[in-house]
Amino acid sequence: MHLKAFHVFPKPITFVLLAFSIFLFSCKSGNEKTDPKADSIAAKKKADSIFVANGGFISAPFHYDPSKRYIYLTWDDGPQPPGTSTCMKVFKDLGVKATFFMVGMHGFDSYRMSLVDSVRNSYPQFLLANHSYSHAFRDHYATFYTHPDSAIADFMKVQDMYKIPVKIIRLPGNSAWVNDHEVKSAKSVRNVCNMLDSLGYNVMGWDIEWRFKNQGGSVPVQSVDQLLKEVNDAYDNRIAVNTPNNVVILAHDRMFAKPNYTDSLIKFVSTLKKDPRYVFETLDHYPGLKNIQKSK
Ligand SMILES: [Zn+2]
């Protein structure tokens, strides 16, 4: 029985090796015929799809309930300790989901990189998303958005560096939306949005910002009560939102480094949590996104 099996075995192996050799040869021939630029875009797309598959990101089960009010806490510019770690602790203590849009150049030491890893590894509670490598060449927005090729390279750099598991980007300094074949943006960023769209990325803006008043970005403008009123107004259609019943809130990790503002964050989230209509979600569950788990 065993001996017979041994004699039968080499035939399929030979066939598989032959087929694999033909496959390798055909790939090589194909590459030689394409132009280098198209080839590098194709290679990038292929690498993305392999990465996402190997990264094992699978969006958590989700059923949209139209009777609920979906709220997306989206915190930008991390890793910026101690704000980032403080916000993570608050969200964990209160049991709410949040999305962190992180900046590549802010991950300049091992502690900051460990915060990025921690966010990435905390899905489905936290989602790690892309906010560019250089934050638009350190806030030089006009230069950044008028050079779309280098802007795209900047986004792709942090996508790889942080092993971001989803194709969700927020533009620095600009609230633009690119979802399933729909681009809503200012003219100044449209070329970048169109290129990200063609690469299969979603671009997410925001509906309400918890603004900061000082240069360092550490002092909130609105009180908790003022912000809660804005949130309620957004659900009651007194403030325009991108998708009704889904409100995306922007804030910055660094704004909650000081204890009194940490308390403000706790009060804001816990007040919303007491109302059973509110559901905190990560942005991979925002309606109308392109497939975030595979390249187009
Ligand atoms: Zn930013």
Coordinates of C-alpha atoms and ligand atoms in Angstrom, one line a residue:
M1 CA 0.0 0.0 0.0
H2 CA 2.7 2.5 1.0
L3 CA 5.0 1.4 -1.8
K4 CA 2.3 1.8 -4.4
A5 CA 1.5 5.3 -3.1
F6 CA 5.2 6.2 -3.4
H7 CA 5.3 5.2 -7.1
V8 CA 2.1 7.2 -7.9
F9 CA 3.2 10.3 -6.0
P10 CA 6.0 11.8 -8.4
K11 CA 3.6 12.3 -11.3
P12 CA 1.5 15.1 -9.8
I13 CA 4.6 16.7 -8.3
T14 CA 6.2 16.8 -11.7
F15 CA 3.1 18.4 -13.2
V16 CA 2.9 21.1 -10.4
L17 CA 6.6 22.0 -10.9
L18 CA 6.1 22.3 -14.7
A19 CA 3.0 24.4 -14.3
F20 CA 4.8 26.7 -11.7
S21 CA 7.8 27.1 -14.1
I22 CA 5.4 28.1 -16.9
F23 CA 3.7 30.6 -14.6
L24 CA 7.1 32.1 -13.6
F25 CA 8.2 32.4 -17.2
S26 CA 4.9 34.0 -18.2
C27 CA 5.1 36.6 -15.4
K28 CA 8.7 37.5 -16.4
S29 CA 7.7 37.8 -20.1
G30 CA 4.7 40.0 -19.1
N31 CA 6.9 42.4 -17.1
E32 CA 9.3 42.9 -19.9
K33 CA 6.6 44.1 -22.1
T34 CA 5.1 46.7 -19.8
D35 CA 6.5 50.2 -19.2
P36 CA 8.3 50.7 -15.9
K37 CA 5.9 53.2 -14.4
A38 CA 2.8 51.1 -15.0
D39 CA 4.8 48.1 -13.8
S40 CA 5.6 49.8 -10.5
I41 CA 2.0 50.8 -9.9
A42 CA 0.9 47.2 -10.6
A43 CA 3.6 45.9 -8.3
K44 CA 2.4 48.3 -5.6
K45 CA -1.2 47.2 -5.9
K46 CA -0.2 43.5 -5.8
A47 CA 2.0 44.2 -2.7
D48 CA -1.0 45.9 -1.0
S49 CA -3.3 43.1 -1.7
I50 CA -0.8 40.5 -0.4
F51 CA -0.1 42.6 2.6
V52 CA -3.7 43.0 3.6
A53 CA -4.2 39.3 3.1
N54 CA -1.1 38.3 5.0
G55 CA -1.8 40.9 7.7
G56 CA -5.0 39.0 8.3
F57 CA -7.3 42.0 8.7
I58 CA -10.9 40.9 8.8
S59 CA -13.5 43.5 9.5
A60 CA -15.5 42.7 12.6
P61 CA -19.0 41.4 12.1
F62 CA -21.4 44.4 11.8
H63 CA -25.1 44.9 11.3
Y64 CA -26.3 48.4 10.6
D65 CA -29.3 49.4 12.7
P66 CA -31.0 52.5 11.3
S67 CA -32.7 53.2 14.7
K68 CA -29.2 53.9 16.2
R69 CA -27.0 57.0 16.1
Y70 CA -23.6 56.0 14.9
I71 CA -20.7 58.0 16.2
Y72 CA -17.1 57.7 15.0
L73 CA -14.4 59.0 17.3
T74 CA -11.4 59.8 15.0
W75 CA -8.3 61.0 16.7
D76 CA -5.5 62.5 14.5
D77 CA -1.7 63.1 14.5
G78 CA -0.6 60.4 16.8
P79 CA 1.5 58.9 18.1
Q80 CA 1.8 61.9 20.4
P81 CA 2.4 60.7 24.0
P82 CA 1.2 61.3 26.6
G83 CA -2.0 62.2 24.8
T84 CA -2.2 59.1 22.7
S85 CA -1.8 56.7 25.6
T86 CA -4.2 58.7 27.8
C87 CA -6.9 58.6 25.1
M88 CA -6.4 54.9 24.6
K89 CA -6.8 54.3 28.3
V90 CA -10.0 56.4 28.5
F91 CA -11.5 54.6 25.5
K92 CA -10.6 51.2 27.0
D93 CA -11.9 52.1 30.4
L94 CA -15.2 53.3 29.0
G95 CA -15.4 50.4 26.5
V96 CA -15.8 52.6 23.3
K97 CA -14.4 52.1 19.8
A98 CA -12.2 54.7 18.1
T99 CA -10.1 55.3 15.0
F100 CA -6.5 56.7 15.2
F101 CA -5.2 58.4 12.1
M102 CA -1.4 58.3 12.7
V103 CA 1.5 60.3 11.2
G104 CA 4.6 58.4 10.1
M105 CA 7.2 61.0 11.2
H106 CA 5.7 61.0 14.7
G107 CA 6.8 57.4 15.2
F108 CA 10.4 58.4 15.7
D109 CA 11.3 56.2 18.6
S110 CA 10.6 52.7 19.9
Y111 CA 8.1 53.9 22.5
R112 CA 6.0 55.8 19.9
M113 CA 6.2 52.8 17.6
S114 CA 4.9 50.6 20.4
L115 CA 1.9 52.9 20.6
V116 CA 1.2 52.4 16.9
D117 CA 1.6 48.6 17.4
S118 CA -0.8 48.8 20.4
V119 CA -3.5 50.6 18.4
R120 CA -3.1 48.2 15.4
N121 CA -3.3 45.1 17.7
S122 CA -6.4 46.5 19.6
Y123 CA -8.8 46.0 16.7
P124 CA -11.8 45.7 16.8
Q125 CA -11.8 48.3 19.5
F126 CA -9.3 50.6 17.8
L127 CA -8.6 51.0 14.1
L128 CA -5.2 52.2 12.8
A129 CA -5.5 54.4 9.8
N130 CA -3.3 56.6 7.6
H131 CA -2.7 60.3 8.1
S132 CA 0.4 60.6 5.8
Y133 CA 4.1 60.3 6.7
S134 CA 5.0 64.0 6.8
H135 CA 1.7 65.6 7.7
A136 CA 1.7 67.4 4.3
F137 CA 5.4 68.3 4.4
R138 CA 5.0 69.6 7.9
D139 CA 1.8 71.6 7.2
H140 CA 2.8 73.0 3.8
Y141 CA -0.5 72.1 2.4
A142 CA -0.4 74.1 -0.9
T143 CA 2.9 72.5 -1.9
F144 CA 1.8 69.0 -0.8
Y145 CA -1.5 69.0 -2.7
T146 CA -0.1 70.6 -5.9
H147 CA 2.4 67.7 -6.2
P148 CA 0.1 64.7 -6.3
D149 CA 2.8 62.1 -7.1
S150 CA 4.9 63.0 -4.0
A151 CA 1.8 63.3 -1.9
I152 CA 0.8 59.7 -2.9
A153 CA 4.3 58.5 -2.1
D154 CA 4.0 60.1 1.3
F155 CA 0.8 58.2 2.1
M156 CA 2.2 54.9 0.8
K157 CA 5.3 55.3 2.9
V158 CA 3.4 55.3 6.2
Q159 CA 1.0 52.6 5.0
D160 CA 4.0 50.3 4.8
M161 CA 5.9 51.7 7.8
Y162 CA 3.0 51.2 10.2
K163 CA 1.6 48.1 8.5
I164 CA -1.8 49.9 8.3
P165 CA -4.3 47.1 7.8
V166 CA -7.0 49.0 5.9
K167 CA -7.1 51.4 3.0
I168 CA -8.5 54.3 4.9
I169 CA -6.8 57.7 4.7
R170 CA -7.5 61.2 6.2
L171 CA -5.9 64.1 4.3
P172 CA -3.9 66.4 6.5
G173 CA -5.6 69.8 7.0
N174 CA -8.5 69.0 4.7
S175 CA -11.9 67.4 5.1
A176 CA -12.4 65.4 1.9
W177 CA -14.4 62.2 1.3
V178 CA -13.7 59.4 -1.2
N179 CA -15.9 56.5 -0.7
D180 CA -17.4 54.0 -3.1
H181 CA -16.7 55.8 -6.5
E182 CA -17.7 59.1 -5.0
V183 CA -15.2 62.0 -4.5
K184 CA -16.3 65.0 -2.5
S185 CA -13.5 67.4 -2.1
A186 CA -12.2 71.0 -2.5
K187 CA -10.7 71.6 -5.9
S188 CA -7.2 72.0 -4.3
V189 CA -7.1 68.4 -3.2
R190 CA -9.1 66.8 -6.0
N191 CA -6.1 65.4 -7.9
V192 CA -4.8 63.6 -4.8
C193 CA -8.3 62.3 -4.0
N194 CA -8.7 60.9 -7.6
M195 CA -5.4 59.2 -7.4
L196 CA -6.1 57.6 -4.0
D197 CA -9.5 56.6 -5.4
S198 CA -7.9 54.8 -8.4
L199 CA -5.6 53.0 -6.0
G200 CA -8.6 51.7 -4.0
Y201 CA -8.3 53.9 -1.0
N202 CA -11.1 55.5 1.0
V203 CA -10.6 59.1 2.2
M204 CA -12.4 60.2 5.3
G205 CA -13.2 63.7 6.3
W206 CA -15.0 64.8 9.5
D207 CA -18.4 66.3 10.5
I208 CA -17.5 68.0 13.8
E209 CA -14.2 69.0 15.1
W210 CA -13.3 69.4 18.8
R211 CA -11.1 72.3 18.0
F212 CA -8.1 73.6 19.8
K213 CA -7.2 77.2 20.4
N214 CA -3.4 77.4 20.9
Q215 CA -0.4 76.7 18.7
G216 CA 0.5 73.5 20.4
G217 CA -3.0 72.1 20.0
S218 CA -3.5 71.3 23.7
V219 CA -6.4 73.5 24.7
P220 CA -9.9 72.7 23.5
V221 CA -12.2 75.4 22.2
Q222 CA -15.6 74.0 23.0
S223 CA -16.7 73.0 26.4
V224 CA -18.1 69.4 26.8
D225 CA -21.7 70.8 26.8
Q226 CA -21.1 72.8 23.7
L227 CA -19.7 69.8 21.9
L228 CA -22.6 67.6 23.1
K229 CA -25.0 70.2 21.6
E230 CA -23.1 70.1 18.3
V231 CA -23.4 66.3 18.2
N232 CA -27.1 66.3 19.0
D233 CA -27.6 69.0 16.3
A234 CA -25.8 66.8 13.8
Y235 CA -28.2 63.9 14.4
D236 CA -31.2 66.2 14.4
N237 CA -30.1 67.7 11.0
R238 CA -29.3 71.1 12.3
I239 CA -25.7 70.6 11.3
A240 CA -24.9 69.2 7.8
V241 CA -23.1 65.8 7.9
N242 CA -21.7 63.6 5.1
T243 CA -24.0 60.7 5.9
P244 CA -27.1 61.2 7.9
N245 CA -27.2 59.4 11.3
N246 CA -23.4 58.8 11.1
V247 CA -21.3 61.5 12.7
V248 CA -17.5 61.6 12.4
I249 CA -15.9 63.5 15.2
L250 CA -12.3 64.8 14.8
A251 CA -10.0 65.6 17.7
H252 CA -6.3 65.3 18.4
D253 CA -4.6 63.0 20.8
R254 CA -2.4 65.8 22.2
M255 CA -5.4 67.8 23.4
F256 CA -6.0 65.3 26.2
A257 CA -2.6 65.2 27.8
K258 CA -3.5 67.4 30.8
P259 CA -5.7 65.9 33.5
N260 CA -8.4 68.6 33.3
Y261 CA -8.9 67.9 29.6
T262 CA -8.7 64.2 30.1
D263 CA -11.6 64.7 32.4
S264 CA -13.4 66.6 29.7
L265 CA -13.0 63.6 27.3
I266 CA -14.3 61.2 30.0
K267 CA -17.3 63.4 30.5
F268 CA -18.0 63.8 26.8
V269 CA -17.8 60.0 26.0
S270 CA -19.6 58.8 29.2
T271 CA -22.5 61.3 28.6
L272 CA -23.0 59.9 25.1
K273 CA -22.7 56.4 26.4
K274 CA -25.6 56.8 28.8
D275 CA -27.9 57.4 25.8
P276 CA -28.7 53.9 24.3
R277 CA -29.3 55.4 20.9
Y278 CA -25.5 56.0 20.5
V279 CA -23.3 53.3 19.0
F280 CA -19.5 54.0 18.9
E281 CA -17.9 52.4 15.8
T282 CA -14.6 52.3 14.0
L283 CA -14.5 53.8 10.5
D284 CA -14.2 50.5 8.7
H285 CA -18.0 50.3 9.4
Y286 CA -18.8 53.7 8.0
P287 CA -21.5 53.3 5.2
G288 CA -20.5 53.2 1.6
L289 CA -16.8 52.4 1.8
K290 CA -14.9 50.6 -0.9
N291 CA -13.7 47.1 0.0
I292 CA -11.1 47.8 2.5
Q293 CA -9.8 44.3 2.7
K294 CA -8.7 43.8 -0.8
S295 CA -7.0 45.9 -3.5
K296 CA -9.2 46.8 -6.5
Ligands
ZN1 ZN -3.5 66.2 11.2

